[in-house]
Short mmCIF file of C-alpha atoms in Angstrom, two decimals:
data_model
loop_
_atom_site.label_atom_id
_atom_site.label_comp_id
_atom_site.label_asym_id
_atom_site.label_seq_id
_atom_site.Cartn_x
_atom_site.Cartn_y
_atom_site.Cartn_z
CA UNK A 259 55.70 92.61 146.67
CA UNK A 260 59.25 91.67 148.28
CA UNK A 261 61.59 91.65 144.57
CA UNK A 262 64.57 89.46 144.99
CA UNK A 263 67.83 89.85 142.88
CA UNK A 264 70.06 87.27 142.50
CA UNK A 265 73.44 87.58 141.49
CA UNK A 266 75.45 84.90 140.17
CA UNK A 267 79.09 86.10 139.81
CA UNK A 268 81.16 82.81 138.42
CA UNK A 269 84.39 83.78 138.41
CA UNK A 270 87.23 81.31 136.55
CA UNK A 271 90.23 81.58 135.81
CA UNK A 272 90.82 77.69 134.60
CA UNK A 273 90.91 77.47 130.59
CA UNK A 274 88.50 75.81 128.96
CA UNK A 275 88.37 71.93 129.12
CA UNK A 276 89.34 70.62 126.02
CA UNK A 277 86.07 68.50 124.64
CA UNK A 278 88.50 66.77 122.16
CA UNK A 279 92.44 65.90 121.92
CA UNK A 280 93.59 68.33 119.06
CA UNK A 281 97.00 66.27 118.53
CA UNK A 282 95.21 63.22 117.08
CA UNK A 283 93.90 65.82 114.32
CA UNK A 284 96.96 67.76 113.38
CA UNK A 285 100.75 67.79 113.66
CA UNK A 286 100.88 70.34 116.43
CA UNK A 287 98.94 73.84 117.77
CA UNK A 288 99.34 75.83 120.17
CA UNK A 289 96.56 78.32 122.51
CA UNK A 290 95.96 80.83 119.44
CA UNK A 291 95.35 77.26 117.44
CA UNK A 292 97.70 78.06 115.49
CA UNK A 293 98.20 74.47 113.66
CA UNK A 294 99.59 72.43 111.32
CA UNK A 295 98.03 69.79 109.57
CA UNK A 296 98.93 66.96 107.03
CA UNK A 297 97.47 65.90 104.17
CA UNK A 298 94.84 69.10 103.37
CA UNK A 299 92.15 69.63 101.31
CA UNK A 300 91.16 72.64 101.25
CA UNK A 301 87.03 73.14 100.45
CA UNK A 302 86.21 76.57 99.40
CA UNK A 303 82.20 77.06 98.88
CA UNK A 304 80.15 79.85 97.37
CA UNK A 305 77.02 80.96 97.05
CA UNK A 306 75.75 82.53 94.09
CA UNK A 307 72.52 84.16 94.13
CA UNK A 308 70.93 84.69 90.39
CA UNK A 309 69.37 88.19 89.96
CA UNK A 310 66.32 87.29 88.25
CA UNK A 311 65.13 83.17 89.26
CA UNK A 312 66.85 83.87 93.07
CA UNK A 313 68.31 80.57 92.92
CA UNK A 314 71.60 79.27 94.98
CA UNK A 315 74.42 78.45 92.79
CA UNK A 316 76.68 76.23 95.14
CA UNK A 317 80.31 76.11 93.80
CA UNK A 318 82.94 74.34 95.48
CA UNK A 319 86.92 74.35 94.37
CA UNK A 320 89.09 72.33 96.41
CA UNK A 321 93.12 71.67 95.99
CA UNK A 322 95.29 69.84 98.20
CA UNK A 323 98.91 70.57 100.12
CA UNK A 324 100.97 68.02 101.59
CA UNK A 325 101.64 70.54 104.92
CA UNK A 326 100.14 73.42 105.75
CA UNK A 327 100.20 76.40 108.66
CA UNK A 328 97.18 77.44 109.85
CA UNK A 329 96.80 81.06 111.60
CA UNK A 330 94.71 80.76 114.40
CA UNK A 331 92.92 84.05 114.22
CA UNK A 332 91.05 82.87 111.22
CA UNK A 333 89.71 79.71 112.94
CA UNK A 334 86.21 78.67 113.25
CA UNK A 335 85.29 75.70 113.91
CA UNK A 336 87.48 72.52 114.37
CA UNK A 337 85.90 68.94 114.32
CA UNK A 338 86.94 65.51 113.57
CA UNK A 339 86.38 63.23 110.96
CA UNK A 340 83.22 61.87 110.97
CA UNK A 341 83.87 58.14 111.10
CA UNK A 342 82.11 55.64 108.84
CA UNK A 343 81.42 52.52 111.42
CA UNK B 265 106.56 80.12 121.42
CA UNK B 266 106.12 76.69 119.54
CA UNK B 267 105.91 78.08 116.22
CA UNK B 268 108.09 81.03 116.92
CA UNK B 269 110.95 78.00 116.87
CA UNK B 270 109.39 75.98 114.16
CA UNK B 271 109.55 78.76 111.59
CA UNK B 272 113.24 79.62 112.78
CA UNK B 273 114.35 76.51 112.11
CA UNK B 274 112.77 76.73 108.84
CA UNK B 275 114.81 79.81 108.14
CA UNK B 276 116.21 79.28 104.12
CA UNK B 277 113.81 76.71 103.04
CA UNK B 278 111.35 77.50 100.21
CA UNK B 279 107.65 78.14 101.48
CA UNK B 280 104.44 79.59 100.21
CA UNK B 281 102.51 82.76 102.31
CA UNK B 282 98.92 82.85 101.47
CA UNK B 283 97.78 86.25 102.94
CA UNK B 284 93.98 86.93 104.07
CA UNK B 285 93.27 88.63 100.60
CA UNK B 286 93.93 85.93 98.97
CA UNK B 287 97.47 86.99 97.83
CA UNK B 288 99.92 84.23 97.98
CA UNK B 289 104.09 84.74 97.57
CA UNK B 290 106.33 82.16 97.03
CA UNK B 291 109.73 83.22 98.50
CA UNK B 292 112.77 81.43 101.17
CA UNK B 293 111.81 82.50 104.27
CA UNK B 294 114.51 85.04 105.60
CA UNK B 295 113.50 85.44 109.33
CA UNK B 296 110.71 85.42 111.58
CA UNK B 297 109.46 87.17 114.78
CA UNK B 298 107.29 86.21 117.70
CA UNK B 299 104.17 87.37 116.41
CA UNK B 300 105.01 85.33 113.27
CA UNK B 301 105.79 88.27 111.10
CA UNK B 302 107.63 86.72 108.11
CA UNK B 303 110.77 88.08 105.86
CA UNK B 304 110.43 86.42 102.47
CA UNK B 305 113.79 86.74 99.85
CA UNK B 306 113.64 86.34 96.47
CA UNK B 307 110.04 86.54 96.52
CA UNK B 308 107.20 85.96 93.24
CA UNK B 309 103.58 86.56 93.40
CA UNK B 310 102.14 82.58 92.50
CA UNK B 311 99.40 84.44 90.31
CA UNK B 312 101.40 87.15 88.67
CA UNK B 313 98.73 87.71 85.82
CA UNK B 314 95.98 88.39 88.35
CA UNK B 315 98.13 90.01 90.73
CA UNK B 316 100.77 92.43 88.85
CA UNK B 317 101.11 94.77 92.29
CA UNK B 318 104.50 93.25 93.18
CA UNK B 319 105.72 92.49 89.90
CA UNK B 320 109.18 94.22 90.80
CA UNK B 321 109.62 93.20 94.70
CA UNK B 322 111.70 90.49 95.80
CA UNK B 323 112.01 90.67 99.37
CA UNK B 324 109.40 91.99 101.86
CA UNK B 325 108.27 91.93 105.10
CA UNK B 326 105.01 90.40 105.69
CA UNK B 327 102.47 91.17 109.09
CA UNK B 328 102.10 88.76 110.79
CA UNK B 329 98.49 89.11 111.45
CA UNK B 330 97.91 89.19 107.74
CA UNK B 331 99.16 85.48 106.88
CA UNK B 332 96.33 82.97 106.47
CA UNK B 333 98.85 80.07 105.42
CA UNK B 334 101.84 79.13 104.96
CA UNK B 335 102.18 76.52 102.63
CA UNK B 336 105.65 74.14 104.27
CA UNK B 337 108.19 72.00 102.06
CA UNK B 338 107.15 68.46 102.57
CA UNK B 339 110.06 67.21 104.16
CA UNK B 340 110.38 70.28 106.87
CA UNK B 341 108.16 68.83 109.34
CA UNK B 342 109.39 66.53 111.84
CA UNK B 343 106.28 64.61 112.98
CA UNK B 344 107.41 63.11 116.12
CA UNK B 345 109.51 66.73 117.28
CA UNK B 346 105.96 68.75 116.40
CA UNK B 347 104.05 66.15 118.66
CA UNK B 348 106.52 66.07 121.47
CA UNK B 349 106.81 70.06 121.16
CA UNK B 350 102.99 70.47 120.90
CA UNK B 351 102.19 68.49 124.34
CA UNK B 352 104.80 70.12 126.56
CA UNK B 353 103.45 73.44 125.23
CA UNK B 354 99.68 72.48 126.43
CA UNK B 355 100.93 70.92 129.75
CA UNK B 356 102.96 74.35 129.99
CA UNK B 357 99.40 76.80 129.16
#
């Protein structure tokens, strides 16, 4: 009969910790990751969906620049590269 | 504040802004602000055919907020000063 409600309040005011070192990946960033990076290729993918059969069309068009600025407000994801023992 | 200072020491080079529609201007960048807003001189559209909007502007003032890239001359980045830069900035945050 008794009901018990537990609060858990965390409270933090510590950033995040940083699960990997963003200088070995790029040139510099800063908190908005903002970067910029060396050496890009940039992979643009879309999907195509045909009318009638329904089927994915995957495209992909890349192009490369030697250095590039990266806003921060458009970033995802950031992970590195996967490395081939 | 870090690339508040990069940019402004970029002032008169030759860069590339690729907005967030896609748009991208080719211009020497004239000044920037700290929220990254960027004054472009002597600006062209890099598709002019598919873009004819800004056929007859050659200086503008871009938003900061709209910029997806900015595409740098090869030779304006100073690896070692961006590194050095980039850590006391994260000790600093």
């Amino acid at each position: 009969m008794q009901s018990f409600v537990r609060e858990v309040v965390a409270t933090s005011h510590s950033t995040v910790k940083e699960p990997l070192d963003l200088i070995r990946l790029c040139h510099a960033y800063d908190q908005h990751l903002n970067m910029i990076l060396g050496d890009v290729e940039e992979v643009v993918t879309t999907i195509e969906i045909d009318d009638e059969t329904y089927e994915e069309i995957v495209r992909t068009t890349k192009r490369t620049v030697p250095f590039l600025f990266v806003r921060g407000d458009g970033v995802i994801l950031v992970s590195p590269p996967l490395r081939t023992a | 504040m870090l690339f508040f200072s990069y940019f402004k020491d970029l002032v008169g080079r030759e860069v590339t802004v690729e907005l967030k529609n896609d748009l991208a201007i080719r211009g020497t960048l004239h000044s920037v602000d700290q929220y990254l807003n960027i004054k472009l001189e002597n600006t062209r559209v890099v598709d002019q055919d598919k873009y004819p909007h800004m056929l007859s502007v050659r200086n503008c003032f871009i938003r900061g907020s709209v910029v997806r890239y900015v595409q740098l001359p090869p030779d304006g980045v100073d690896a070692e000063l961006l590194h050095d830069a980039t850590r006391r900035e994260a000790r600093g945050g």
